[in-house]
mmCIF file of C-alpha atoms in Angstrom:
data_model
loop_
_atom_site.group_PDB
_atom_site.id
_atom_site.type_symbol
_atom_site.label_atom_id
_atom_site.label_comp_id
_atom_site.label_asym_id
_atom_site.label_seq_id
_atom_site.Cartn_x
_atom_site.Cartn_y
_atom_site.Cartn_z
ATOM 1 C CA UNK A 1 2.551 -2.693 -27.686
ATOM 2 C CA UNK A 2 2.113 -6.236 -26.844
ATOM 3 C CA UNK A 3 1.590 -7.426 -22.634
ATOM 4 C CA UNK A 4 4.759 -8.246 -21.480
ATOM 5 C CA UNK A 5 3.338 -12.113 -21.271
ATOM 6 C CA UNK A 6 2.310 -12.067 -24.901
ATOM 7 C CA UNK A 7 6.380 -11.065 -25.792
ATOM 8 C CA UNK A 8 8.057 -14.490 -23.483
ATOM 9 C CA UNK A 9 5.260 -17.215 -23.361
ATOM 10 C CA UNK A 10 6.819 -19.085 -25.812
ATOM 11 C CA UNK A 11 10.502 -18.737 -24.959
ATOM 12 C CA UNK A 12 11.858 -21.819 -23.814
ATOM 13 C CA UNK A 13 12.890 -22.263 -19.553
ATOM 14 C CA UNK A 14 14.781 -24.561 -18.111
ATOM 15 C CA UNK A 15 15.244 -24.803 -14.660
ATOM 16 C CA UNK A 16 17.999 -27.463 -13.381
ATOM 17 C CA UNK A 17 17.673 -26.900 -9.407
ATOM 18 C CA UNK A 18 16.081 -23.659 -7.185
ATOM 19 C CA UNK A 19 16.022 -22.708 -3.296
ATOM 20 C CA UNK A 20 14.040 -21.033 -1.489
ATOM 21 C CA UNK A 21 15.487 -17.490 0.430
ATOM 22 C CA UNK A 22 13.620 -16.779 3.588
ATOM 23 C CA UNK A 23 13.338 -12.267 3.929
ATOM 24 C CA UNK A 24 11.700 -10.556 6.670
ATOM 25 C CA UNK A 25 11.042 -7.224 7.446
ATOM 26 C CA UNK A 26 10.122 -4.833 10.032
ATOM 27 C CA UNK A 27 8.065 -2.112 8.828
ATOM 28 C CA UNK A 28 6.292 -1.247 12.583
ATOM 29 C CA UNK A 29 8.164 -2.614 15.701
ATOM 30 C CA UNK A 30 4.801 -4.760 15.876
ATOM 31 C CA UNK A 31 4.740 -5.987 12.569
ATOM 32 C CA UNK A 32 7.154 -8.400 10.478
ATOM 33 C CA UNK A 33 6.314 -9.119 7.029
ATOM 34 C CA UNK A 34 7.525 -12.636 5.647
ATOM 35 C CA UNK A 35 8.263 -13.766 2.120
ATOM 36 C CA UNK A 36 10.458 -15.961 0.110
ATOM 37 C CA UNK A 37 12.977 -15.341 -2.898
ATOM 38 C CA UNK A 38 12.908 -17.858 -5.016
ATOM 39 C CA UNK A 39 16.074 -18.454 -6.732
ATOM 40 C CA UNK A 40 15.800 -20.383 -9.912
ATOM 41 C CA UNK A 41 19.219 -21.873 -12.095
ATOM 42 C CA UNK A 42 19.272 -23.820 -15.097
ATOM 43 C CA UNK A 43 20.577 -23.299 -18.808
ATOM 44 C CA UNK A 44 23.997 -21.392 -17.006
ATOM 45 C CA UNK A 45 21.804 -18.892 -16.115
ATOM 46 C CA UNK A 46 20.041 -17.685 -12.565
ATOM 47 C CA UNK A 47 16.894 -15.731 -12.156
ATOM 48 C CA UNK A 48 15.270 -14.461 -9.227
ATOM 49 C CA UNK A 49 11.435 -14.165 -7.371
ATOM 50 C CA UNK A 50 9.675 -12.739 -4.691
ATOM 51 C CA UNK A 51 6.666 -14.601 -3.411
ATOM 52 C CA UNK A 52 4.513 -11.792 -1.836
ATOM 53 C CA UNK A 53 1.596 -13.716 -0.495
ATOM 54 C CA UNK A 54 0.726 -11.256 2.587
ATOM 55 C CA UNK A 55 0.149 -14.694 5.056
ATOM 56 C CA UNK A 56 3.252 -15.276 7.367
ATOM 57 C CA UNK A 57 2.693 -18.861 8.065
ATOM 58 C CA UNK A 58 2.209 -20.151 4.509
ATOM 59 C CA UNK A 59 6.270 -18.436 3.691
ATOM 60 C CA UNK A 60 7.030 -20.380 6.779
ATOM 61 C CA UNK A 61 5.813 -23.797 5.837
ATOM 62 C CA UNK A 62 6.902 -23.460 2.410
ATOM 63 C CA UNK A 63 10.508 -22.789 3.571
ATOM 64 C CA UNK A 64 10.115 -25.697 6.381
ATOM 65 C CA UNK A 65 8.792 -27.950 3.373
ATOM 66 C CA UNK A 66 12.214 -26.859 0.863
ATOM 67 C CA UNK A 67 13.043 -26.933 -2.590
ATOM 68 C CA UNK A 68 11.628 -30.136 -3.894
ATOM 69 C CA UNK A 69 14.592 -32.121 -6.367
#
């Protein structure tokens, strides 16, 4: 079986607009955990991402910076 990566490279994407959806959670009362859903639309359809990079402040200032039009 071919990587999953192999099977969509070529498929064609189109993305028209996207925002960025700040999450938190609180796993230990002294701990929150930060990312960002990325929401993605173009081509009439919508697809979603998490962005799991472990470093609070780097969610926060790309969610301060926005989506860029």
């Amino acid at each position: 079986m071919a990587p999953t990566y192999e099977l969509i490279a070529d498929l064609p994407v189109t993305i028209d607009e996207y925002e960025l959806e700040p999450r938190e959670a609180h796993p230990h009362p002294d701990f929150t955990r930060l990312t960002t859903t990325y929401v993605l639309r173009g081509g009439g359809k919508q697809g979603r991402g998490e962005d799991v990079v472990y470093e609070g402040l780097d969610h926060i200032a790309v969610q301060d910076s926005g989506a860029v039009q």
